[in-house]
Short mmCIF file of C-alpha atoms and ligand atoms in Angstrom, two decimals:
data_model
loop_
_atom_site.label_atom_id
_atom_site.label_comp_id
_atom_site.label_asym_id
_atom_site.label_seq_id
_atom_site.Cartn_x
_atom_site.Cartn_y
_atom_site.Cartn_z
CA UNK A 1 15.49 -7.10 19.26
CA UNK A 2 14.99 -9.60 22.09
CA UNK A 3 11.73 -10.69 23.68
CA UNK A 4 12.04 -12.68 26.72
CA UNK A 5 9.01 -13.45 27.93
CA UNK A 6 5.15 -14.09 26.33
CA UNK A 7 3.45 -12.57 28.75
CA UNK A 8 1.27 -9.97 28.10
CA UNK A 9 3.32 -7.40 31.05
CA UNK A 10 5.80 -7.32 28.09
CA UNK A 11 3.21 -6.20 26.05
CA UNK A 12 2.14 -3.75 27.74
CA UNK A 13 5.23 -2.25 28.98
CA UNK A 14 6.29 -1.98 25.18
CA UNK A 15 3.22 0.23 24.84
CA UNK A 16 3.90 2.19 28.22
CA UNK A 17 7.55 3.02 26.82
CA UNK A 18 5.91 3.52 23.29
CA UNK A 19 6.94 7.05 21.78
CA UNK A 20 4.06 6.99 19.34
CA UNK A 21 1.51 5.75 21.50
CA UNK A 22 -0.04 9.17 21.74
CA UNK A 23 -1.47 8.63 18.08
CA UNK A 24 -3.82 5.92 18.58
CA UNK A 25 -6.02 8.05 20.07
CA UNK A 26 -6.53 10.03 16.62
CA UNK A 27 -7.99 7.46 15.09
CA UNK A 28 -11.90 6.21 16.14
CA UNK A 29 -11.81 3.15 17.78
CA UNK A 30 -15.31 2.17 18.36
CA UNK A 31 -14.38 -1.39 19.75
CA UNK A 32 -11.44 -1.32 22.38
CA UNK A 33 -11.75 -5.41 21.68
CA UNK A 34 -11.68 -5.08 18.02
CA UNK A 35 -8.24 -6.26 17.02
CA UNK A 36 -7.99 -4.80 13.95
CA UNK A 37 -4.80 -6.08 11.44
CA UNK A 38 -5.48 -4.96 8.21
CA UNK A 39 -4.61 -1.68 7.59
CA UNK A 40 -3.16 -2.64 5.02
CA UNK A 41 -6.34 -3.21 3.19
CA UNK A 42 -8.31 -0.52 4.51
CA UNK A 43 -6.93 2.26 7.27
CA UNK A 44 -8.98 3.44 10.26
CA UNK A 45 -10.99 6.67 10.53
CA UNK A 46 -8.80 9.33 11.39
CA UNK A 47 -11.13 11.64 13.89
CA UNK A 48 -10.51 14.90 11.93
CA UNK A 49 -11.74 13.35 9.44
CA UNK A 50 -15.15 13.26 10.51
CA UNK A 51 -14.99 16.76 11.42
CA UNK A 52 -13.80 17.92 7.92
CA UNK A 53 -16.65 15.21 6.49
CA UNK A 54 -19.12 17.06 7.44
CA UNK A 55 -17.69 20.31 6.46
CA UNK A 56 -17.59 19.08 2.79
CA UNK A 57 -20.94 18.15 2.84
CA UNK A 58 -22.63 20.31 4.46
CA UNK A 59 -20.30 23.80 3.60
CA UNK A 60 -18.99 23.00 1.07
CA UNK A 61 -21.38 21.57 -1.06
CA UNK A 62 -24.67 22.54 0.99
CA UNK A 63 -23.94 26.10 0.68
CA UNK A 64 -21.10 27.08 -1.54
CA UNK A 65 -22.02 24.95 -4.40
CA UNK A 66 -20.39 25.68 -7.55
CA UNK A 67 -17.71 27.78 -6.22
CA UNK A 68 -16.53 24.91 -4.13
CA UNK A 69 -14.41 24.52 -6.81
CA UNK A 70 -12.33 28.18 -7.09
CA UNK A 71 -12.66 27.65 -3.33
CA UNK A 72 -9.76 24.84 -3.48
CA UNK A 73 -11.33 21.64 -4.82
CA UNK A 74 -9.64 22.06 -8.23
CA UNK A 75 -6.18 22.05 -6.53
CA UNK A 76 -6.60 18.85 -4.80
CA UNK A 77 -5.13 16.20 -7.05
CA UNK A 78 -1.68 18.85 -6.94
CA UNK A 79 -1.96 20.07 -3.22
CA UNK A 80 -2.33 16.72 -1.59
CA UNK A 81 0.56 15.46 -4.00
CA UNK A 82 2.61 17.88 -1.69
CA UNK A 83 1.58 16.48 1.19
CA UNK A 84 2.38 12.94 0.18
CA UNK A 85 5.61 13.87 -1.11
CA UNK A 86 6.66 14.52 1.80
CA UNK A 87 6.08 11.05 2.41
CA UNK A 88 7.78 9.58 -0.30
CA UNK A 89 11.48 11.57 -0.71
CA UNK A 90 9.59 13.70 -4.13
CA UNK A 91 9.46 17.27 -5.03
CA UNK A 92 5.90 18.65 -4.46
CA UNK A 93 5.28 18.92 -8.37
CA UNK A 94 6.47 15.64 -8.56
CA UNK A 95 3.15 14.39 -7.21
CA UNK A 96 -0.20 14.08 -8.78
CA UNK A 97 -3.44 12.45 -6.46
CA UNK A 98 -6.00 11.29 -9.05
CA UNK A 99 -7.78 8.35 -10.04
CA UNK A 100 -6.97 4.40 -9.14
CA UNK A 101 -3.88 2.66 -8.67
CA UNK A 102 -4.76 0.52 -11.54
CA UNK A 103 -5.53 3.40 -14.09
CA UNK A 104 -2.44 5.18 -12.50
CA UNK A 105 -0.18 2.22 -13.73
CA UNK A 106 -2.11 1.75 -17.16
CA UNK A 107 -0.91 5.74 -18.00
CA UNK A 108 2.25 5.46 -17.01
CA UNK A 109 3.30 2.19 -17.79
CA UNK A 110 1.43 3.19 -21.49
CA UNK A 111 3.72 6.62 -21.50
CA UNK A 112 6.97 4.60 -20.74
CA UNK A 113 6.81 2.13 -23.20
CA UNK A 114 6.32 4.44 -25.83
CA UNK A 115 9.65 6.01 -24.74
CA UNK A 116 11.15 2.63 -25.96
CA UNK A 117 9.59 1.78 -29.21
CA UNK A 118 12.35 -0.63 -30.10
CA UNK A 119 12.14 -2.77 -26.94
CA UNK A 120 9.45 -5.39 -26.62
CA UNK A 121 9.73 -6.77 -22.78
CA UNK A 122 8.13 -5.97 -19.81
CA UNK A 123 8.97 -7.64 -16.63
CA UNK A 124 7.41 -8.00 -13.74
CA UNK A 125 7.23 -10.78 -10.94
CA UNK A 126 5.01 -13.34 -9.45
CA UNK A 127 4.32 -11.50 -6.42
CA UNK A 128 3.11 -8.67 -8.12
CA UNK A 129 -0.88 -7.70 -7.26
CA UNK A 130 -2.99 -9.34 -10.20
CA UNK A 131 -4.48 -5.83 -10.80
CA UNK A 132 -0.97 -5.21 -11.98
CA UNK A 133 -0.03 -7.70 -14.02
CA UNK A 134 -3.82 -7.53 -15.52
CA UNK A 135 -3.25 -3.88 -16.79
CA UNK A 136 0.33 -4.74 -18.24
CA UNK A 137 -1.41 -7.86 -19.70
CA UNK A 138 -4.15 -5.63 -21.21
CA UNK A 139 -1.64 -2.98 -22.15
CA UNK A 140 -0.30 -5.22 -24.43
CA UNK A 141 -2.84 -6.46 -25.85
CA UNK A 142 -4.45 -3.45 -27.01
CA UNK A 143 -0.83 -2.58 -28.57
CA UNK A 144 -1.21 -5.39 -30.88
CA UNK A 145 0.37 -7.96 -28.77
CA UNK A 146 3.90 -6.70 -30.08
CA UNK A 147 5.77 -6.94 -26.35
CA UNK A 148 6.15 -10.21 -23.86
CA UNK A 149 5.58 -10.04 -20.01
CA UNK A 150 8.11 -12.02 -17.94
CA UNK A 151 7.82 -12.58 -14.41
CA UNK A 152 10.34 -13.38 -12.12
CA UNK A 153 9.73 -16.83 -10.20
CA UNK A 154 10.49 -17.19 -6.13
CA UNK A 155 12.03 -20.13 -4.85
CA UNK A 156 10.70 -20.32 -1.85
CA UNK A 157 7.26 -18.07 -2.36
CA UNK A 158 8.41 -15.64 0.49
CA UNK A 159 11.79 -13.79 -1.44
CA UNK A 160 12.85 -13.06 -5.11
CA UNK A 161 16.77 -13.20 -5.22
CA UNK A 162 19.11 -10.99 -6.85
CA UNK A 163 19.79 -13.58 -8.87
CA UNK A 164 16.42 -14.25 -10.42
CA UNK A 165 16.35 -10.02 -11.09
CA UNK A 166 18.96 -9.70 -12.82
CA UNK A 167 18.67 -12.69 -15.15
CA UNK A 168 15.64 -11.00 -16.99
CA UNK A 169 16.56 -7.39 -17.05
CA UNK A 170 18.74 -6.84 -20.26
CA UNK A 171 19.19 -4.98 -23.65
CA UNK A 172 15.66 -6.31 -24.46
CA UNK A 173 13.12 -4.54 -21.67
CA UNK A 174 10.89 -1.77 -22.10
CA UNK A 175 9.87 -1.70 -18.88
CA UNK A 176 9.90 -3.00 -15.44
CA UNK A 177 6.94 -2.81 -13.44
CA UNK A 178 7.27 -3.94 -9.29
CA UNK A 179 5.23 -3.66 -6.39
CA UNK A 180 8.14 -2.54 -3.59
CA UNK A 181 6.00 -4.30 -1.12
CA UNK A 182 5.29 -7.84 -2.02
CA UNK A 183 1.03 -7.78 -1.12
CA UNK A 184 1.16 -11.55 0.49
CA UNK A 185 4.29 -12.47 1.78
CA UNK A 186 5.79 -8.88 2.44
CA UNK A 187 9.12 -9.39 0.82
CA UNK A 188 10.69 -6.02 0.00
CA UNK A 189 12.80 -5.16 -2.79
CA UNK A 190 16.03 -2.96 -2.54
CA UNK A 191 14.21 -0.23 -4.64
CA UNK A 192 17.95 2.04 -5.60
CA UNK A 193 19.53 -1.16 -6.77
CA UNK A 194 16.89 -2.67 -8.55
CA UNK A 195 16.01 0.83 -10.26
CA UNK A 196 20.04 1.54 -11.44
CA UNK A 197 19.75 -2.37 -12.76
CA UNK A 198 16.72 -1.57 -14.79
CA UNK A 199 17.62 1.61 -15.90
CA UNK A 200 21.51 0.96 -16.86
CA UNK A 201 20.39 -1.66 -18.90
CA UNK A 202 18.16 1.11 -20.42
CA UNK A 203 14.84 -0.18 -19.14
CA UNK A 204 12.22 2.40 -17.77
CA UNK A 205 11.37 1.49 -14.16
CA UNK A 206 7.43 1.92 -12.26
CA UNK A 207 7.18 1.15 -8.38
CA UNK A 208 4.27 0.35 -7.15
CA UNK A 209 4.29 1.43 -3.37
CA UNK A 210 0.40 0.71 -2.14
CA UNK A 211 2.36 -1.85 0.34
CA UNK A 212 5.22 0.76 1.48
CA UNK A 213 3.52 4.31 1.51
CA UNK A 214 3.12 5.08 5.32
CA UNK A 215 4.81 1.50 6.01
CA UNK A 216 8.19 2.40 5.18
CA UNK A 217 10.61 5.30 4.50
CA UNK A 218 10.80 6.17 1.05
CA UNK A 219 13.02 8.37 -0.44
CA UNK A 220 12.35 8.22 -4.18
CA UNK A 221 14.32 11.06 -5.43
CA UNK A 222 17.50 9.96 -3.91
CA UNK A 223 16.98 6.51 -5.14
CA UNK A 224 16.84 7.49 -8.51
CA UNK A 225 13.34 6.69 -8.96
CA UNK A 226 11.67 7.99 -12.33
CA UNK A 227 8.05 6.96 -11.82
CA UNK A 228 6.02 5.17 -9.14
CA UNK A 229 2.20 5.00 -8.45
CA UNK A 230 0.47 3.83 -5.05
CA UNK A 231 -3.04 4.00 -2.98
CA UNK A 232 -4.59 5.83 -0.13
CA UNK A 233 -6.66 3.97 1.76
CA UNK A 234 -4.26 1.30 2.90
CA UNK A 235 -1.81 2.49 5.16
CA UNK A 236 -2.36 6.22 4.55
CA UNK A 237 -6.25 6.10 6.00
CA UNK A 238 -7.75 7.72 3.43
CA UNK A 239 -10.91 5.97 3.32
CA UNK A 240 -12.61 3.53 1.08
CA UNK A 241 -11.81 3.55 -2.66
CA UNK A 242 -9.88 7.18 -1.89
CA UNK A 243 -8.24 7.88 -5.09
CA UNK A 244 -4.22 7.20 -5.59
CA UNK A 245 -1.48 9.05 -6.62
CA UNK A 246 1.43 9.33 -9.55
CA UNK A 247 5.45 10.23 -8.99
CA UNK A 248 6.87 11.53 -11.93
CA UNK A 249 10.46 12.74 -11.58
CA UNK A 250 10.61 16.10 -12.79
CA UNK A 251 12.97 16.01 -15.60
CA UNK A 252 10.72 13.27 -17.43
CA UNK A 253 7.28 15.48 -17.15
CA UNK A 254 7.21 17.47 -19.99
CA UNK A 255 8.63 13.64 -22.71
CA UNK A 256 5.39 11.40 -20.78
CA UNK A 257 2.33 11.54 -22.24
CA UNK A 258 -0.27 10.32 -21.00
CA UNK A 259 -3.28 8.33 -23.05
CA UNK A 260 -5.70 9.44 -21.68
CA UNK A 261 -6.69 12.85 -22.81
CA UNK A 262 -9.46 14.06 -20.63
CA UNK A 263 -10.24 18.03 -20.62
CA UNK A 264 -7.92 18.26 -17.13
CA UNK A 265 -4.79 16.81 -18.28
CA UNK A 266 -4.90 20.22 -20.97
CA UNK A 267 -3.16 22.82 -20.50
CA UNK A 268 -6.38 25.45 -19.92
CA UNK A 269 -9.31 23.23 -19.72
CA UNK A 270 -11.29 26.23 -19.09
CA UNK A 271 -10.48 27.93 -22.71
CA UNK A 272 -12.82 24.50 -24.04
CA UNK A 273 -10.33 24.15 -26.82
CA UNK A 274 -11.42 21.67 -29.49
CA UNK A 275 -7.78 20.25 -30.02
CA UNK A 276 -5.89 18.82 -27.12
CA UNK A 277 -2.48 20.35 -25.82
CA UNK A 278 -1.41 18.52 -22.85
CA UNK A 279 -0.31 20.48 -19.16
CA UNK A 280 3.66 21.48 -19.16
CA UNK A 281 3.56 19.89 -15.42
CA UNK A 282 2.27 16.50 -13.89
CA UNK A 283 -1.61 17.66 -14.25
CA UNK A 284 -1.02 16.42 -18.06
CA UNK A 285 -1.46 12.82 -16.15
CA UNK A 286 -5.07 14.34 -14.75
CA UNK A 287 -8.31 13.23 -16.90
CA UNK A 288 -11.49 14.45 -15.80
CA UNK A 289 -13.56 15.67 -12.87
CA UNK A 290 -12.32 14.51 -9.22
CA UNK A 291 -14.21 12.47 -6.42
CA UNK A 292 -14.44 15.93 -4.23
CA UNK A 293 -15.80 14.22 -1.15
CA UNK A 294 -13.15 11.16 -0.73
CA UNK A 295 -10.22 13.33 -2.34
CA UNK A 296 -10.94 15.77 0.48
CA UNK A 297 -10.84 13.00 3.46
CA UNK A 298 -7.42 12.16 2.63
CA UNK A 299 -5.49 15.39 3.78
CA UNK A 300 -6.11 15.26 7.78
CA UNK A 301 -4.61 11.45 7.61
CA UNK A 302 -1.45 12.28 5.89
CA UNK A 303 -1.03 15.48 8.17
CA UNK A 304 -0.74 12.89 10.93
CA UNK A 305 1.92 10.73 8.85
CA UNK A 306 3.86 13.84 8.32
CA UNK A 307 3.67 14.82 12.32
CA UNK A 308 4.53 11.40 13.52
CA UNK A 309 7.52 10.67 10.86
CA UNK A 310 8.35 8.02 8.75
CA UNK A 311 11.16 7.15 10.57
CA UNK A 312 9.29 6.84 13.79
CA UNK A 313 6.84 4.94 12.57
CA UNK A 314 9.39 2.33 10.71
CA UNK A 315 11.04 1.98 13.99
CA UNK A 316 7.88 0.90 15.83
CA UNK A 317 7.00 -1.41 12.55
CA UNK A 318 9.88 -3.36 12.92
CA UNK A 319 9.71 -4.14 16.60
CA UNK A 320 6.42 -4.88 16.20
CA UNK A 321 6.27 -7.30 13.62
CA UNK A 322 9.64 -8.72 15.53
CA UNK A 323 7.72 -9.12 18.59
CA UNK A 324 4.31 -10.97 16.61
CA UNK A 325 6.91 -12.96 14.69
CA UNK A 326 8.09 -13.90 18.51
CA UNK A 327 5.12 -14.64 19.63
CA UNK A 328 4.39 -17.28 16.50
CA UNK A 329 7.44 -19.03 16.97
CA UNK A 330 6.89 -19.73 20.83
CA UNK A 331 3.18 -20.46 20.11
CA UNK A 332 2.05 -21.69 16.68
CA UNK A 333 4.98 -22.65 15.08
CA UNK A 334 4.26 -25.93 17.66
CA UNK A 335 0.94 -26.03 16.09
CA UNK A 336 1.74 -26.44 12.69
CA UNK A 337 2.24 -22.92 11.45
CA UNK A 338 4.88 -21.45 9.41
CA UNK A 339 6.79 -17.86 8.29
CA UNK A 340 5.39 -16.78 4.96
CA UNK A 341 7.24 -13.10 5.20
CA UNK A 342 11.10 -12.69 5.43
CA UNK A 343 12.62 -13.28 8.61
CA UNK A 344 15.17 -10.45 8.17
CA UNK A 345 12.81 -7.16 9.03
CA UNK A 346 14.98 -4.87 6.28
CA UNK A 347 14.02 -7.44 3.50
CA UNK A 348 9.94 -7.09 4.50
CA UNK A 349 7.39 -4.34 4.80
CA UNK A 350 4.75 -3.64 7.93
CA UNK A 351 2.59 -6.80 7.23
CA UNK A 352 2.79 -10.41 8.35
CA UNK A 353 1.64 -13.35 6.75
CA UNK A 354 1.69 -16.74 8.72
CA UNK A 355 0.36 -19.77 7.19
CA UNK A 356 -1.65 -22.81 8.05
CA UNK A 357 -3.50 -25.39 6.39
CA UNK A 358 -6.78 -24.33 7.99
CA UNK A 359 -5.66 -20.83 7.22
CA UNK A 360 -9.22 -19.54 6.13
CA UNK A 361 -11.25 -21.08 8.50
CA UNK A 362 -8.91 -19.74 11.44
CA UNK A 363 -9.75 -16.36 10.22
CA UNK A 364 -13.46 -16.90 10.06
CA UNK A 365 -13.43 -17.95 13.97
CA UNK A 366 -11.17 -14.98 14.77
CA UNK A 367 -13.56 -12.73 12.89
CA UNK A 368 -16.99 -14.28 13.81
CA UNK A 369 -16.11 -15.69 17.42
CA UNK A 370 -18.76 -17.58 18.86
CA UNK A 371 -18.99 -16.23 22.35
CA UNK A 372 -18.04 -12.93 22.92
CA UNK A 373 -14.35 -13.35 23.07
CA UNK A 374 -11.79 -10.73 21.62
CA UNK A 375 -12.67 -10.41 17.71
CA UNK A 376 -9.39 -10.11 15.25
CA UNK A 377 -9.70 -8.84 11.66
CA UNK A 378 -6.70 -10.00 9.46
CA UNK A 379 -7.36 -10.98 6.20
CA UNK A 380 -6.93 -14.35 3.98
CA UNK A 381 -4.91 -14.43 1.11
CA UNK A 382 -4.92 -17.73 -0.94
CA UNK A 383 -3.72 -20.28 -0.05
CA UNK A 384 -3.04 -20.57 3.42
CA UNK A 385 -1.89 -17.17 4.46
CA UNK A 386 -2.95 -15.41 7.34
CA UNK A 387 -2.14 -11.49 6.58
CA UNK A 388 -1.45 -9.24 9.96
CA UNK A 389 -1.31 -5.54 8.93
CA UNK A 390 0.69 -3.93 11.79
CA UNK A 391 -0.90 -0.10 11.39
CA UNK A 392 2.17 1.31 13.99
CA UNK A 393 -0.35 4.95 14.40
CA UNK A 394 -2.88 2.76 16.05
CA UNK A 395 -1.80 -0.90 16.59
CA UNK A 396 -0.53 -1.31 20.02
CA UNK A 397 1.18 -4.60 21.60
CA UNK A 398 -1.22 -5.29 23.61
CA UNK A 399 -3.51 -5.77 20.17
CA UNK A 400 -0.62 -8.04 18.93
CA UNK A 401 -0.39 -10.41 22.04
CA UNK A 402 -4.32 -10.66 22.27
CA UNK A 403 -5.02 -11.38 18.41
CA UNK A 404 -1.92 -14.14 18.84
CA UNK A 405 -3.64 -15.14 22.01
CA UNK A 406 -6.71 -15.84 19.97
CA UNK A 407 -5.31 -18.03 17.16
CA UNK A 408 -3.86 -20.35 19.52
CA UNK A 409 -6.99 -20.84 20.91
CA UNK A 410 -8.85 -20.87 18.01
CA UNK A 411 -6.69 -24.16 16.95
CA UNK A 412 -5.95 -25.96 20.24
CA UNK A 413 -9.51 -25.97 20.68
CA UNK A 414 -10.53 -26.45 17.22
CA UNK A 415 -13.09 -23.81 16.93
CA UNK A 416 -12.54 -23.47 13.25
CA UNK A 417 -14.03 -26.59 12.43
CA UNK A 418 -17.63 -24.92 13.25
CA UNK A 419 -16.95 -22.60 9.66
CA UNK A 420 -17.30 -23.28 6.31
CA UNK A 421 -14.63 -23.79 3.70
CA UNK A 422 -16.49 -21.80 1.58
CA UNK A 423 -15.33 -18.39 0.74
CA UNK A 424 -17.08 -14.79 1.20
CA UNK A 425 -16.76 -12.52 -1.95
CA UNK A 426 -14.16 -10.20 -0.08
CA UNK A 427 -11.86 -12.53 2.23
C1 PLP B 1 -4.16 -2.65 -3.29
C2 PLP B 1 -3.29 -2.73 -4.46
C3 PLP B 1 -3.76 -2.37 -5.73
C4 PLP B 1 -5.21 -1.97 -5.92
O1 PLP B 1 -5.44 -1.21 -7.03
P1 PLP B 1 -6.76 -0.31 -7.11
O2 PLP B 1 -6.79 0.15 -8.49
O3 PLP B 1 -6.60 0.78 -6.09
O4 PLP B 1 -7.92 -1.18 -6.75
C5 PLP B 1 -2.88 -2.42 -6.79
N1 PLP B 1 -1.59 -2.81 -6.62
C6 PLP B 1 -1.12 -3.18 -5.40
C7 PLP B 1 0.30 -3.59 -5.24
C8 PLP B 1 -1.95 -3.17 -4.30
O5 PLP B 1 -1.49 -3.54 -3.10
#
């Protein structure tokens, strides 16, 4: 896609013509001049969900108590998996909504190694989230430090080439373990020819999609995917700390086994059985009781994913992060900015990192302006990366012109250099 001009009648005419514009308006936008870019990190309110918040507390719990859970709660971690399947290319059994991401990864990653006892690598890359590599890390540890981690380098710290994946996947690997979605720089792997690599050379294969679900099209059974894990409350909205989800492809249900053995991954938790037999179906990857209230906020926000289509929505990614990437290059590339995500949109995800030496302190003065100008929440990511979620549902043109607007200021007037190098606990 072309842009011609930076003016902000562009903008707006993109939004005008804008076939998903109609969405914004179910999300609550307290702050018209709240820019916000990062959800990625944390997705806005959708409106329902206040409704249905409310509901939960006040119905369901207030007055139905107990039974809240034949009412429907116990089918949660299974029915939303339905729902998010639709998201992802599964089978609705082939989804389970339960716990973290990270705990997510330690059971399956756990369960697939001990499908190759003989095989003593895992690899993973350097873009991976820490969280990741930690639980792989830990995993190994706590099975006697018998297997090796390798992680596959980038040259340039946006891309990983083909070249660098295929030169550690062999005869030796257990187990790959990627994030789709690279977290910083958004470089996105080819997940179909990554997965056949990994799993001709007899590797089991996990995806991590926290950066891709609701970002990006996925269809995981058609890629050959075996097993994947990913989040909620990034792009999908639904809320803080909502708990994530499991893919396990339906042939390989019944050999996993999870290591965790809480009463909920058994087959009839209810019969209080003293010896453990694991669920025939996904639920064997379930442990204990469920967060009711923030499992519960996550259906109306996927109903609005599965109404507006990935498709869509991928569409309206791409020319948006096109059009911010335009806007960079006319305006702060001159200022001593550079591209930290792919340049080719197929090779990146919905988010865009641009970096600067005064990277953190630019973000502070677009957070915490210092008269009341247009406020901008992206996010910092170490060490000079300024991280633009584009949320396509809510994020309009407009938003991306006037947060662009604002770091040019913020440096051609120097405002940063009122802030403090020092970072805040969550940056
Ligand atoms: C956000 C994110 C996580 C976070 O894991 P939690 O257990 O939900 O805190 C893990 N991996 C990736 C790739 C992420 O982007």
């Amino acid at each position: 896609m072309q842009f011609t001009t930076t003016y902000i009648s562009l903008a707006q005419q993109l939004d005008q013509k804008d076939e998903l514009g109609s969405f914004r308006d179910r999300f609550v936008i307290a702050n018209p001049d709240l820019i916000y870019l990062d959800g990625n990190s944390l997705g806005r309110l959708p409106k329902p969900t206040v409704d249905l918040m409310s509901d939960a507390v006040e119905r369901q719990w207030g007055e139905r108590l107990i039974q809240g859970w034949n009412d429907g709660w116990v089918h949660q971690p299974t029915q939303l998996g339905e729902k998010i399947a639709q998201l992802i290319g599964a089978q609705p059994e082939e989804v389970l909504v339960c716990e973290t991401n990270s705990i997510n990864l330690f059971k399956l990653a756990v369960a697939a190694l001990r499908l190759r006892p003989d095989r003593t690598k895992i690899v993973s890359d350097e873009f991976n989230f820490p969280s990741d590599l930690y639980i792989l890390q830990g995993i190994i540890d706590m099975l006697g430090n018998q297997h090796q981690l390798e992680l596959m380098r980038s040259d340039d710290s946006v891309s990983i080439t083909p070249q660098a994946i295929e030169s550690l996947i062999n005869q030796d690997t257990a187990l790959v373990s990627l994030t789709h979605v690279a977290f910083k720089s958004a470089f996105m792997y080819d997940i179909p020819r990554v997965t056949e690599l990994a799993h001709k050379a007899g590797a089991m294969m996990i995806w991590d999609l926290c950066h891709s679900v609701g970002a990006v099209p996925l269809h995981l059974n058609e890629w050959g995917v075996d097993l994947a894990v990913g989040c909620t409350y990034k792009y999908l909205n639904g809320g803080p700390g909502s708990p994530a989800f499991i893919y396990i492809r339906r042939e390989l249900q019944k050999e996993l086994v999870s290591p965790l053995w809480g009463w909920f991954a058994a087959q009839k938790p209810f019969d209080f059985d003293l010896d453990f037999t694991p669920a025939d179906d996904i639920s064997r990857f379930r442990v204990g009781s469920i967060p009711v209230i923030s499992m519960l906020a996550i259906e109306p926000a996927l109903d609005i994913f599965i109404e507006a289509g990935m498709e869509k929505l991928r569409r309206k990614s791409i020319q948006q992060t096109e059009y911010l990437i335009y806007l960079a290059e006319q305006w702060l590339y001159p200022l001593g900015f550079t591209m930290g995500s792919p340049r080719d949109p197929e090779k990146r995800g919905s988010h865009i990192s641009i970096r600067h030496p005064e990277a953190y302190r630019i973000i502070r003065a677009l957070i915490e302006p210092a008269s009341p100008a247009v406020r901008v929440i992206p996010d910092f990511r170490a060490p000079d990366n300024i991280r633009m979620g584009i949320a396509p549902l809510y994020n309009t043109f407009t938003d991306i012109h006037r947060a662009l607007t604002r770091i040019r200021e913020i440096v051609v007037n120097k405002e940063y250099e009122k802030f403090s190098e020092e970072r805040l606990a969550v940056t």
